Amino acid sequence: MNTPQHVAIIMDGNGRWAERRGQPRTVGHRKGVEAVRNAVKTAGKKGIKYLTLFAFSTENWRRPEQEVSDLMGLLKFFVRRDLAELHRENVRVHVIGERHGLQSDILSLLTEAEELTRHNTALNLVIAFNYGGRDDITRAARELAQRVAQGELDPSDITELSITNALDTSGIPDPDLIIRTSGEMRISNFLLWQSAYSEFVFLPCLWPDFGEREFEEALKAYRCRDRRFGTTTDRTAAAAT
Ligand code: FPP
């Protein structure tokens, strides 16, 4: 059975989930944290090695102050409540995104999660927080430019591999499968460089309703895909070249 090594998820639809129930959006985000816990458990059970969750984007700062503060609070709540269990389950936590400018208590919680779990070997849980694909590439470009300016690197040494290694995801394989919930079909500045050959599955369900059954549905769709990475599976064409 073809299980993706790395699944990345754009968790969309918390607000709509709450609005449909006449509740404030924050209720949807809170339900979304339960869906996060379930997704981590399911990923572990399915033998997925990397699960990346888009928890807060560089654009999410534009939301009303109260909602931003609720989302920050929920991340802290999740780490405080679940870190010990994640560690027991041998999950390694990674955080990607711009750390500069984050509140110091969030920064220290995220660092603590990474430090505590750094030797764990089961699932790698990658939390994309204050993450933007363009920002990731911009920071990588700046780092390489600095190394050139300092004379450590020649411009001709800048390759796809050196850019890959300068991104926040250095050491993490590219996502095989990107899932987005809520029926929206766009990438919204998620892993732009890393998704060059990812398969996309868009599910109509809203994120708080994403459970094991919906995860399995996405994996099933992935298994039916024919990944060619720019080559061909046409045997006659292959034989002719
Ligand atoms: C999108 O729904 C969701 C987010 C912007 C945040 C996702 C955050 C969580 C699930 C909780 C915290 C995360 C972790 C890892 C503990 P939306 O608000 O854009 O929904 P809408 O499109 O229906 O308005």
Short mmCIF file of C-alpha atoms and ligand atoms in Angstrom, two decimals:
data_model
loop_
_atom_site.label_atom_id
_atom_site.label_comp_id
_atom_site.label_asym_id
_atom_site.label_seq_id
_atom_site.Cartn_x
_atom_site.Cartn_y
_atom_site.Cartn_z
CA MET A 1 0.00 0.00 0.00
CA ASN A 2 1.39 3.36 -1.07
CA THR A 3 1.47 5.54 2.06
CA PRO A 4 2.81 9.07 1.62
CA GLN A 5 5.91 9.77 3.69
CA HIS A 6 4.95 13.41 4.21
CA VAL A 7 1.41 14.79 4.42
CA ALA A 8 0.85 18.54 4.79
CA ILE A 9 -2.52 20.01 5.65
CA ILE A 10 -4.11 23.42 5.11
CA MET A 11 -6.65 23.33 7.93
CA ASP A 12 -9.43 25.52 6.56
CA GLY A 13 -13.02 26.15 7.59
CA ASN A 14 -12.94 26.70 11.37
CA GLY A 15 -14.72 30.05 11.05
CA ARG A 16 -17.46 28.72 8.77
CA TRP A 17 -17.95 25.71 11.03
CA ALA A 18 -18.69 28.06 13.93
CA GLU A 19 -20.72 30.57 11.91
CA ARG A 20 -23.01 27.78 10.64
CA ARG A 21 -23.80 27.03 14.27
CA GLY A 22 -24.32 30.67 15.19
CA GLN A 23 -21.17 30.58 17.34
CA PRO A 24 -18.18 32.92 17.45
CA ARG A 25 -15.29 31.94 15.16
CA THR A 26 -13.09 31.10 18.11
CA VAL A 27 -15.37 28.13 18.91
CA GLY A 28 -14.45 26.76 15.48
CA HIS A 29 -10.74 27.22 16.16
CA ARG A 30 -11.13 25.40 19.48
CA LYS A 31 -12.85 22.49 17.73
CA GLY A 32 -10.02 22.71 15.20
CA VAL A 33 -7.50 21.89 17.92
CA GLU A 34 -9.37 18.63 18.62
CA ALA A 35 -9.16 17.83 14.91
CA VAL A 36 -5.40 18.51 15.12
CA ARG A 37 -5.06 15.96 17.94
CA ASN A 38 -7.00 13.38 15.93
CA ALA A 39 -4.95 14.04 12.79
CA VAL A 40 -1.70 13.51 14.71
CA LYS A 41 -2.99 10.19 16.10
CA THR A 42 -4.22 9.03 12.71
CA ALA A 43 -0.96 9.98 10.98
CA GLY A 44 0.97 7.93 13.55
CA LYS A 45 -1.34 4.94 13.09
CA LYS A 46 -1.02 5.07 9.30
CA GLY A 47 2.79 5.09 9.44
CA ILE A 48 3.13 8.58 7.98
CA LYS A 49 6.59 9.93 8.89
CA TYR A 50 5.96 13.70 8.54
CA LEU A 51 2.77 15.63 9.19
CA THR A 52 2.90 19.39 8.55
CA LEU A 53 0.04 21.57 9.78
CA PHE A 54 -0.51 25.16 8.62
CA ALA A 55 -1.44 26.67 11.99
CA PHE A 56 -0.86 30.39 11.39
CA SER A 57 0.21 32.14 8.21
CA THR A 58 2.19 35.35 7.75
CA GLU A 59 -1.10 36.80 6.40
CA ASN A 60 -3.19 35.75 9.41
CA TRP A 61 -1.94 38.83 11.32
CA ARG A 62 -4.46 40.79 9.24
CA ARG A 63 -7.36 39.16 11.11
CA PRO A 64 -9.10 41.04 13.92
CA GLU A 65 -6.88 41.43 16.98
CA GLN A 66 -9.14 39.24 19.12
CA GLU A 67 -8.98 36.35 16.65
CA VAL A 68 -5.18 36.60 16.37
CA SER A 69 -4.96 36.54 20.13
CA ASP A 70 -7.30 33.50 20.30
CA LEU A 71 -5.15 31.62 17.77
CA MET A 72 -1.97 32.42 19.73
CA GLY A 73 -3.71 31.24 22.90
CA LEU A 74 -4.80 27.99 21.27
CA LEU A 75 -1.30 27.15 20.11
CA LYS A 76 -0.03 27.69 23.66
CA PHE A 77 -2.93 25.62 25.02
CA PHE A 78 -2.12 22.78 22.59
CA VAL A 79 1.60 22.71 23.40
CA ARG A 80 1.03 22.97 27.17
CA ARG A 81 -1.64 20.28 27.21
CA ASP A 82 -0.25 17.84 24.64
CA LEU A 83 3.53 18.10 24.72
CA ALA A 84 4.06 15.41 27.37
CA GLU A 85 1.79 13.01 25.48
CA LEU A 86 3.45 13.75 22.14
CA HIS A 87 6.80 13.01 23.77
CA ARG A 88 5.49 9.73 25.24
CA GLU A 89 4.25 8.78 21.78
CA ASN A 90 7.79 9.36 20.44
CA VAL A 91 6.63 12.29 18.25
CA ARG A 92 9.28 14.82 17.24
CA VAL A 93 8.06 18.41 17.00
CA HIS A 94 9.52 20.84 14.44
CA VAL A 95 8.42 24.42 13.96
CA ILE A 96 8.73 26.29 10.66
CA GLY A 97 8.05 29.97 10.04
CA GLU A 98 9.46 33.35 11.01
CA ARG A 99 10.21 33.42 14.73
CA HIS A 100 11.33 37.02 14.84
CA GLY A 101 8.54 39.13 16.36
CA LEU A 102 6.68 36.27 18.07
CA GLN A 103 5.69 36.72 21.72
CA SER A 104 8.42 35.47 24.01
CA ASP A 105 6.17 32.93 25.79
CA ILE A 106 5.18 31.36 22.45
CA LEU A 107 8.80 31.29 21.34
CA SER A 108 9.94 29.56 24.50
CA LEU A 109 7.11 27.00 24.34
CA LEU A 110 7.92 26.16 20.72
CA THR A 111 11.63 25.88 21.51
CA GLU A 112 10.86 23.69 24.52
CA ALA A 113 8.74 21.38 22.33
CA GLU A 114 11.53 21.05 19.77
CA GLU A 115 14.23 20.51 22.42
CA LEU A 116 12.29 17.95 24.45
CA THR A 117 11.38 15.82 21.44
CA ARG A 118 14.53 16.19 19.36
CA HIS A 119 15.59 12.53 19.70
CA ASN A 120 12.13 11.08 19.02
CA THR A 121 11.83 8.82 16.03
CA ALA A 122 8.16 8.05 15.30
CA LEU A 123 6.07 10.76 13.63
CA ASN A 124 7.61 14.17 12.83
CA LEU A 125 5.00 16.83 13.56
CA VAL A 126 5.88 20.03 11.72
CA ILE A 127 3.96 23.08 12.95
CA ALA A 128 3.91 25.90 10.41
CA PHE A 129 3.48 28.98 12.57
CA ASN A 130 3.87 32.53 11.28
CA TYR A 131 4.74 30.72 8.07
CA GLY A 132 4.54 31.98 4.49
CA GLY A 133 6.06 30.26 1.47
CA ARG A 134 7.26 33.55 -0.01
CA ASP A 135 8.69 34.63 3.32
CA ASP A 136 10.51 31.27 3.63
CA ILE A 137 12.06 31.70 0.16
CA THR A 138 12.88 35.37 0.84
CA ARG A 139 14.70 34.53 4.08
CA ALA A 140 16.59 31.71 2.32
CA ALA A 141 17.62 34.09 -0.49
CA ARG A 142 18.80 36.65 2.07
CA GLU A 143 20.86 34.04 3.91
CA LEU A 144 22.55 32.88 0.69
CA ALA A 145 23.17 36.50 -0.38
CA GLN A 146 24.81 37.18 2.98
CA ARG A 147 27.09 34.18 2.54
CA VAL A 148 28.04 35.44 -0.94
CA ALA A 149 28.71 38.94 0.46
CA GLN A 150 30.95 37.44 3.14
CA GLY A 151 32.90 35.55 0.47
CA GLU A 152 31.86 32.12 1.82
CA LEU A 153 29.87 31.21 -1.27
CA ASP A 154 30.24 31.83 -4.99
CA PRO A 155 27.02 32.76 -6.89
CA SER A 156 27.65 29.77 -9.15
CA ASP A 157 27.37 27.51 -6.08
CA ILE A 158 23.73 28.49 -5.62
CA THR A 159 21.79 25.44 -6.71
CA GLU A 160 18.32 24.01 -6.11
CA LEU A 161 19.89 21.98 -3.32
CA SER A 162 21.49 24.98 -1.60
CA ILE A 163 18.16 26.83 -1.71
CA THR A 164 16.34 23.73 -0.39
CA ASN A 165 18.83 23.54 2.47
CA ALA A 166 18.40 27.22 3.34
CA LEU A 167 14.62 26.89 3.75
CA ASP A 168 12.90 26.34 7.11
CA THR A 169 12.15 22.77 5.97
CA SER A 170 15.84 21.86 5.57
CA GLY A 171 16.19 18.15 6.35
CA ILE A 172 12.45 17.51 5.90
CA PRO A 173 11.41 15.75 2.67
CA ASP A 174 9.01 17.58 0.33
CA PRO A 175 5.33 16.84 0.98
CA ASP A 176 3.98 13.95 -1.08
CA LEU A 177 0.40 14.94 -0.37
CA ILE A 178 -1.15 18.31 0.48
CA ILE A 179 -4.71 18.21 1.82
CA ARG A 180 -6.91 21.29 2.06
CA THR A 181 -10.28 21.17 3.76
CA SER A 182 -13.36 23.39 3.31
CA GLY A 183 -13.65 23.07 -0.47
CA GLU A 184 -11.26 25.94 -1.25
CA MET A 185 -8.79 25.01 -3.98
CA ARG A 186 -5.69 27.14 -3.57
CA ILE A 187 -2.28 26.96 -1.93
CA SER A 188 -2.49 30.25 0.03
CA ASN A 189 1.27 30.79 0.31
CA PHE A 190 1.88 27.38 1.95
CA LEU A 191 5.00 25.33 1.07
CA LEU A 192 5.52 27.01 -2.34
CA TRP A 193 9.00 25.68 -3.17
CA GLN A 194 8.45 22.33 -1.46
CA SER A 195 5.16 21.54 -3.24
CA ALA A 196 6.66 21.41 -6.74
CA TYR A 197 5.65 17.75 -7.15
CA SER A 198 3.09 17.30 -4.39
CA GLU A 199 -0.27 15.71 -5.03
CA PHE A 200 -3.23 17.84 -3.91
CA VAL A 201 -6.46 16.57 -2.40
CA PHE A 202 -9.24 19.06 -1.70
CA LEU A 203 -11.95 17.88 0.65
CA PRO A 204 -15.32 19.60 1.13
CA CYS A 205 -15.45 19.03 4.89
CA LEU A 206 -14.62 21.88 7.25
CA TRP A 207 -11.49 21.40 9.38
CA PRO A 208 -13.28 20.69 12.71
CA ASP A 209 -15.07 17.79 10.95
CA PHE A 210 -11.82 16.27 9.64
CA GLY A 211 -11.49 12.90 11.33
CA GLU A 212 -9.94 9.50 10.61
CA ARG A 213 -12.50 8.78 7.87
CA GLU A 214 -11.69 12.01 5.99
CA PHE A 215 -7.93 11.39 6.42
CA GLU A 216 -8.40 7.91 4.94
CA GLU A 217 -10.42 9.38 2.04
CA ALA A 218 -7.50 11.70 1.18
CA LEU A 219 -5.00 8.83 1.42
CA LYS A 220 -7.20 6.72 -0.83
CA ALA A 221 -7.29 9.49 -3.45
CA TYR A 222 -3.48 9.79 -3.19
CA ARG A 223 -3.02 6.05 -3.79
CA CYS A 224 -4.85 6.36 -7.11
CA ARG A 225 -2.49 9.07 -8.38
CA ASP A 226 0.21 8.33 -10.90
CA ARG A 227 3.22 10.41 -9.84
CA ARG A 228 5.59 10.97 -12.73
CA PHE A 229 7.82 13.84 -11.57
CA GLY A 230 8.06 15.13 -15.14
CA THR A 231 8.87 11.73 -16.66
CA THR A 232 6.46 9.36 -18.39
CA THR A 233 4.93 6.02 -17.51
CA ASP A 234 4.09 5.46 -21.17
CA ARG A 235 6.13 2.30 -21.87
CA THR A 236 6.16 2.82 -25.65
CA ALA A 237 7.48 6.38 -25.28
CA ALA A 238 10.07 5.21 -22.75
CA ALA A 239 11.23 2.43 -25.09
CA ALA A 240 11.56 4.87 -27.99
CA THR A 241 13.92 7.19 -26.06
C1 FPP B 1 -8.53 28.30 8.97
O1 FPP B 1 -9.89 28.46 9.27
C2 FPP B 1 -7.76 27.97 10.14
C3 FPP B 1 -6.77 28.73 10.69
C4 FPP B 1 -6.39 30.04 10.16
C5 FPP B 1 -6.04 28.34 11.88
C6 FPP B 1 -5.87 26.88 12.14
C7 FPP B 1 -5.59 26.73 13.59
C8 FPP B 1 -6.01 25.72 14.38
C9 FPP B 1 -6.73 24.53 13.88
C10 FPP B 1 -5.79 25.76 15.85
C11 FPP B 1 -4.37 25.88 16.32
C12 FPP B 1 -3.39 24.96 15.68
C13 FPP B 1 -2.60 24.04 16.31
C14 FPP B 1 -1.56 23.31 15.52
C15 FPP B 1 -2.75 23.70 17.70
P1 FPP B 1 -10.56 29.85 8.94
O2 FPP B 1 -10.65 30.62 10.20
O3 FPP B 1 -9.86 30.53 7.83
O4 FPP B 1 -11.98 29.37 8.50
P2 FPP B 1 -12.94 30.10 7.45
O5 FPP B 1 -12.24 30.06 6.12
O6 FPP B 1 -14.16 29.24 7.50
O7 FPP B 1 -13.17 31.49 7.94
#
